[in-house]
Tab-separated table of C-alpha atoms in Angstrom:
chain	number	residue	atom	x	y	z
A	118	MET	CA	82.602	22.250	90.083
A	119	ARG	CA	80.263	20.929	87.421
A	120	ARG	CA	78.584	23.155	84.862
A	121	TYR	CA	76.053	21.373	82.704
A	122	PRO	CA	76.037	21.854	78.925
A	123	GLU	CA	72.860	22.949	77.186
A	124	GLU	CA	71.908	19.444	76.059
A	125	VAL	CA	71.441	18.322	79.681
A	126	THR	CA	68.585	20.792	80.143
A	127	ALA	CA	67.359	20.844	76.566
A	128	GLU	CA	63.932	19.459	77.508
A	129	ALA	CA	63.300	22.189	80.075
A	130	GLN	CA	60.843	24.923	79.199
A	131	PRO	CA	62.417	28.116	77.825
A	132	ASP	CA	61.299	30.002	80.928
A	133	ALA	CA	62.394	27.244	83.342
A	134	VAL	CA	63.863	28.296	86.692
A	135	THR	CA	67.637	27.790	86.494
A	136	VAL	CA	69.229	26.350	89.611
A	137	VAL	CA	72.775	25.775	90.882
A	138	LEU	CA	73.227	23.222	93.676
A	139	ALA	CA	76.037	23.836	96.184
A	140	ASP	CA	76.622	21.163	98.825
A	141	ALA	CA	79.745	19.441	100.090
A	142	GLN	CA	78.053	16.024	99.928
A	143	PRO	CA	77.781	14.507	96.416
A	144	VAL	CA	74.862	12.339	97.552
A	145	VAL	CA	72.888	15.457	98.532
A	146	ARG	CA	73.585	17.128	95.187
A	147	ARG	CA	72.616	13.974	93.293
A	148	GLY	CA	69.446	13.627	95.353
A	149	LEU	CA	68.398	17.217	94.732
A	150	HIS	CA	69.262	16.913	91.045
A	151	ALA	CA	67.160	13.772	90.734
A	152	LEU	CA	64.305	15.449	92.598
A	153	LEU	CA	64.324	18.591	90.465
A	154	SER	CA	65.127	17.142	87.035
A	155	PRO	CA	61.699	15.575	86.297
A	156	SER	CA	60.115	19.042	86.431
A	157	ALA	CA	60.214	20.874	83.105
A	158	GLU	CA	59.836	24.100	85.086
A	159	VAL	CA	63.221	23.698	86.794
A	160	ALA	CA	66.611	23.269	85.117
A	161	VAL	CA	69.710	22.395	87.155
A	162	THR	CA	72.592	24.188	85.437
A	163	GLY	CA	75.506	23.279	87.681
A	164	GLU	CA	76.838	21.839	90.938
A	165	ALA	CA	79.429	23.130	93.391
A	166	ALA	CA	81.202	21.468	96.326
A	167	SER	CA	82.590	24.617	98.017
A	168	ALA	CA	81.747	28.265	98.578
A	169	ARG	CA	84.395	29.284	96.036
A	170	GLU	CA	82.882	27.024	93.375
A	171	ALA	CA	79.388	28.315	94.174
A	172	LEU	CA	80.544	31.894	93.691
A	173	ALA	CA	82.282	30.982	90.412
A	174	LEU	CA	79.119	29.321	89.072
A	175	ALA	CA	76.961	32.247	90.163
A	176	THR	CA	79.298	34.568	88.274
A	177	ALA	CA	79.407	32.391	85.143
A	178	THR	CA	75.786	31.233	84.877
A	179	ARG	CA	73.712	33.738	86.906
A	180	PRO	CA	71.085	31.190	87.945
A	181	ASP	CA	67.630	32.179	89.149
A	182	VAL	CA	68.196	30.280	92.399
A	183	LEU	CA	71.374	29.097	94.119
A	184	VAL	CA	70.788	26.373	96.708
A	185	LEU	CA	73.593	26.127	99.257
A	186	ASP	CA	74.440	24.635	102.623
A	187	VAL	CA	75.956	26.838	105.343
A	188	GLU	CA	78.369	23.962	106.026
A	189	LEU	CA	80.008	24.327	102.610
A	190	PRO	CA	83.815	24.446	102.822
A	191	GLY	CA	84.850	28.087	102.893
A	192	PHE	CA	81.340	29.393	103.615
A	193	GLN	CA	80.978	32.650	105.567
A	194	ALA	CA	77.442	34.058	105.778
A	195	GLY	CA	78.546	37.669	105.883
A	196	VAL	CA	80.841	37.206	102.887
A	197	THR	CA	79.662	34.337	100.663
A	198	ILE	CA	76.008	35.316	100.369
A	199	GLN	CA	76.804	38.993	99.928
A	200	GLU	CA	79.342	38.170	97.213
A	201	ILE	CA	76.815	36.007	95.367
A	202	ASN	CA	74.312	38.872	95.540
A	203	ARG	CA	76.976	41.257	94.272
A	204	VAL	CA	78.087	39.237	91.243
A	205	SER	CA	74.557	38.081	90.367
A	206	PRO	CA	71.898	40.372	91.867
A	207	SER	CA	69.098	38.465	90.132
A	208	THR	CA	70.033	35.190	91.879
A	209	ALA	CA	67.954	34.254	94.922
A	210	VAL	CA	70.027	32.423	97.531
A	211	LEU	CA	68.277	29.529	99.265
A	212	VAL	CA	69.986	28.070	102.328
A	213	PHE	CA	69.200	24.343	102.403
A	214	THR	CA	70.842	22.869	105.465
A	215	ALA	CA	70.567	20.780	108.618
A	216	VAL	CA	71.790	23.725	110.711
A	217	GLU	CA	68.941	25.400	112.616
A	218	ASP	CA	70.978	27.542	114.988
A	219	GLU	CA	69.334	30.935	115.545
A	220	HIS	CA	72.494	32.907	114.894
A	221	ALA	CA	73.189	31.027	111.645
A	222	ILE	CA	69.651	31.765	110.452
A	223	LEU	CA	69.852	35.444	111.352
A	224	ALA	CA	73.304	35.849	109.804
A	225	ALA	CA	72.213	34.222	106.532
A	226	MET	CA	69.028	36.260	106.203
A	227	TRP	CA	70.756	39.514	107.157
A	228	ALA	CA	73.427	38.810	104.539
A	229	GLY	CA	70.751	38.572	101.854
A	230	ALA	CA	69.493	34.976	101.636
A	231	ARG	CA	65.927	34.806	100.293
A	232	GLY	CA	65.083	31.507	101.952
A	233	TYR	CA	66.186	29.153	104.712
A	234	VAL	CA	64.818	25.601	104.709
A	235	LEU	CA	65.953	22.544	106.624
A	236	LYS	CA	66.997	19.334	104.907
A	237	SER	CA	64.122	17.543	106.628
A	238	CYS	CA	61.830	19.404	104.217
A	239	PRO	CA	59.847	16.981	101.985
A	240	GLY	CA	60.658	16.788	98.294
A	241	ASP	CA	57.612	18.690	97.081
A	242	GLY	CA	58.410	21.392	99.610
A	243	ILE	CA	61.869	22.136	98.212
A	244	VAL	CA	60.504	22.247	94.663
A	245	ARG	CA	57.785	24.719	95.693
A	246	THR	CA	60.351	26.760	97.617
A	247	ILE	CA	62.631	27.111	94.590
A	248	ARG	CA	59.721	28.170	92.402
A	249	GLY	CA	58.625	30.686	95.030
A	250	LEU	CA	62.059	32.240	95.386
A	251	ALA	CA	62.307	32.596	91.614
A	252	THR	CA	59.155	34.746	91.666
A	253	GLY	CA	60.457	37.018	94.407
A	254	GLU	CA	59.091	35.382	97.540
A	255	VAL	CA	60.990	35.036	100.810
A	256	ILE	CA	60.430	31.588	102.296
A	257	LEU	CA	61.328	30.031	105.633
A	258	GLY	CA	60.589	26.549	106.913
A	259	PRO	CA	58.247	26.617	109.955
A	260	ARG	CA	60.890	25.565	112.501
A	261	VAL	CA	63.239	28.166	111.046
A	262	ALA	CA	60.495	30.806	111.183
A	263	ASP	CA	59.724	29.958	114.803
A	264	LYS	CA	63.382	30.314	115.765
A	265	LEU	CA	63.774	33.606	113.925
A	266	ILE	CA	60.615	35.055	115.448
A	267	GLY	CA	61.783	33.955	118.886
A	268	GLN	CA	65.151	35.616	118.303
A	269	LEU	CA	63.603	38.866	117.101
A	270	SER	CA	61.058	38.987	119.914
A	271	ARG	CA	63.749	39.065	122.581
A	272	GLU	CA	65.383	42.274	123.728
A	273	PRO	CA	67.886	42.895	120.930
A	274	ARG	CA	71.575	42.808	121.752
A	275	ASN	CA	74.382	44.144	119.616
A	276	GLN	CA	75.550	40.592	118.909
A	277	GLN	CA	72.122	39.610	117.561
A	278	LEU	CA	71.953	42.684	115.334
A	279	PHE	CA	75.424	42.215	113.870
A	280	PRO	CA	76.289	38.498	114.187
A	281	GLU	CA	79.214	38.805	111.747
A	282	LEU	CA	81.127	41.104	114.104
A	283	THR	CA	83.260	40.080	117.059
A	284	ALA	CA	82.560	41.615	120.469
A	285	ARG	CA	85.441	44.066	119.991
A	286	GLU	CA	84.277	45.026	116.489
A	287	ARG	CA	80.753	45.722	117.769
A	288	GLU	CA	82.268	47.879	120.502
A	289	VAL	CA	84.272	49.852	117.944
A	290	LEU	CA	81.204	50.214	115.696
A	291	GLU	CA	79.156	51.623	118.562
A	292	LEU	CA	81.855	54.171	119.339
A	293	ILE	CA	82.055	55.147	115.655
A	294	ALA	CA	78.289	55.639	115.641
A	295	SER	CA	78.541	57.815	118.747
A	296	GLY	CA	80.776	60.200	116.777
A	297	MET	CA	84.192	59.303	118.188
A	298	ARG	CA	87.259	59.476	115.952
A	299	ASN	CA	89.954	56.795	115.780
A	300	VAL	CA	92.350	58.414	118.266
A	301	ALA	CA	89.591	58.816	120.865
A	302	ILE	CA	88.409	55.240	120.315
A	303	ALA	CA	91.978	53.991	120.749
A	304	ALA	CA	92.342	55.875	124.020
A	305	LYS	CA	89.007	54.654	125.365
A	306	LEU	CA	89.685	51.004	124.527
A	307	ASN	CA	93.403	51.156	125.365
A	308	LEU	CA	94.356	50.165	121.825
A	309	SER	CA	96.766	51.610	119.299
A	310	PRO	CA	95.275	53.814	116.549
A	311	LYS	CA	96.522	51.313	113.962
A	312	THR	CA	94.659	48.471	115.701
A	313	VAL	CA	91.489	50.570	115.703
A	314	SER	CA	91.998	51.323	112.011
A	315	ASN	CA	92.343	47.595	111.297
A	316	HIS	CA	89.139	46.860	113.222
A	317	ILE	CA	87.306	49.515	111.226
A	318	SER	CA	88.487	48.092	107.897
A	319	ILE	CA	87.199	44.657	108.908
A	320	ILE	CA	83.881	46.159	110.044
A	321	PHE	CA	83.450	47.883	106.670
A	322	SER	CA	84.090	44.591	104.869
A	323	LYS	CA	81.736	42.556	107.051
A	324	LEU	CA	78.916	45.101	106.855
A	325	ASN	CA	79.459	45.623	103.121
A	326	VAL	CA	79.844	49.393	103.481
A	327	SER	CA	82.387	51.578	101.746
A	328	ASP	CA	83.105	54.287	104.302
A	329	ARG	CA	82.609	55.584	107.825
A	330	TYR	CA	79.387	57.408	106.978
A	331	GLU	CA	77.687	54.291	105.649
A	332	ALA	CA	78.811	52.345	108.724
A	333	ILE	CA	77.371	55.036	110.985
A	334	GLU	CA	74.080	54.952	109.054
A	335	VAL	CA	73.783	51.169	109.448
A	336	ALA	CA	74.700	51.320	113.131
A	337	ARG	CA	72.342	54.152	113.959
A	338	ARG	CA	69.435	52.506	112.190
A	339	ALA	CA	70.036	49.665	114.623
A	340	ARG	CA	69.998	52.289	117.395
A	341	LEU	CA	73.686	51.990	118.220
A	342	GLY	CA	75.667	55.003	119.311
A	343	ARG	CA	72.778	57.190	120.387
A	344	PRO	CA	70.433	56.784	123.330
A	345	GLY	CA	66.816	55.813	122.924
A	346	PRO	CA	63.917	55.993	125.365
A	347	PRO	CA	63.900	53.526	128.278
A	348	GLY	CA	63.059	50.018	127.178
A	349	HIS	CA	63.554	50.952	123.527
A	350	SER	CA	64.234	48.277	120.944
A	351	PRO	CA	64.922	48.853	117.232
A	352	VAL	CA	61.323	48.714	116.007
A	353	VAL	CA	59.810	50.906	113.336
A	354	PRO	CA	56.093	51.703	112.903
A	355	GLY	CA	53.959	48.686	112.140
A	356	GLY	CA	55.957	46.350	114.368
A	357	SER	CA	58.811	45.806	111.928
A	358	VAL	CA	62.199	45.010	113.424
A	359	LEU	CA	65.111	46.768	111.786
A	360	LEU	CA	67.933	44.305	111.132
A	361	ALA	CA	70.260	46.460	109.053
A	362	GLY	CA	70.105	49.536	106.909
A	363	ARG	CA	70.778	47.921	103.530
A	364	ARG	CA	68.512	44.954	103.988
A	365	GLY	CA	65.319	46.750	104.874
A	366	VAL	CA	63.002	45.519	107.600
A	367	VAL	CA	61.711	42.178	108.771
A	368	THR	CA	58.198	41.881	110.140
A	369	PRO	CA	57.468	39.069	112.608
A	370	GLY	CA	54.320	37.210	111.600
A	371	ALA	CA	52.844	33.805	110.943
A	372	ALA	CA	55.341	33.163	108.154
A	373	ALA	CA	58.184	35.207	109.702
A	374	TYR	CA	58.356	37.738	106.871
A	375	ALA	CA	55.514	39.888	105.618
A	376	GLY	CA	54.165	38.373	102.412
A	377	ALA	CA	56.198	35.187	102.767
A	378	ARG	CA	54.890	31.679	102.877
A	379	SER	CA	56.556	28.740	104.553
A	380	VAL	CA	57.006	25.083	103.657
A	381	ARG	CA	57.260	22.155	105.966
A	382	GLY	CA	60.822	21.650	107.091
């Protein structure tokens, strides 16, 4: 982990966007640093080579933007990004990666990432993306946006709505949302009550909820645990698709999110 002293960024403007770079590859960090450093509007304040280091730097420096790769050692979308948001709510997380898998994109955005851009993005694109995130925008590269829109336009499945959960955990969550207690869930799934209790504790952690009632709220907003009309999908007025209770709604559109712009990537 490298945290830069003040003299490294002394020439940056007082209101410069502060950035932490988190990537397992030193050459990628050096390249991004070299790309961003000439701009007086951006100040790189540290580098991290693992998810743990990224979280430590976010806690210590509270940067405006944290750029990270989902292939960081120790990275877990449902944990790492949420933890960064918890310790530094003002930090916008930008996923900068070569991974364009639909589930990875959805998991990162659901967890609270403000942007997802591929490493094929041109240099001016990443600079504009960082500036945009610092002003509150949500930005996706076009290929990423296309994949996310395609994912959201399909008939939603429990796995797509809660990618952090295993199949068994989603099953338990749906039964919780339907109003069943632990003993009844255990009997239905042929599990011990203690095993069900363990599953529930993991579900709470992954969904970042503190109790059963919050878990039920999140699940029911995704239309789990209670029947809907035939052909129903979790869509709210205006065409917005509900991903999760705490993260608001996502509206499919030309730039994937309402009010967002995209960069080439």
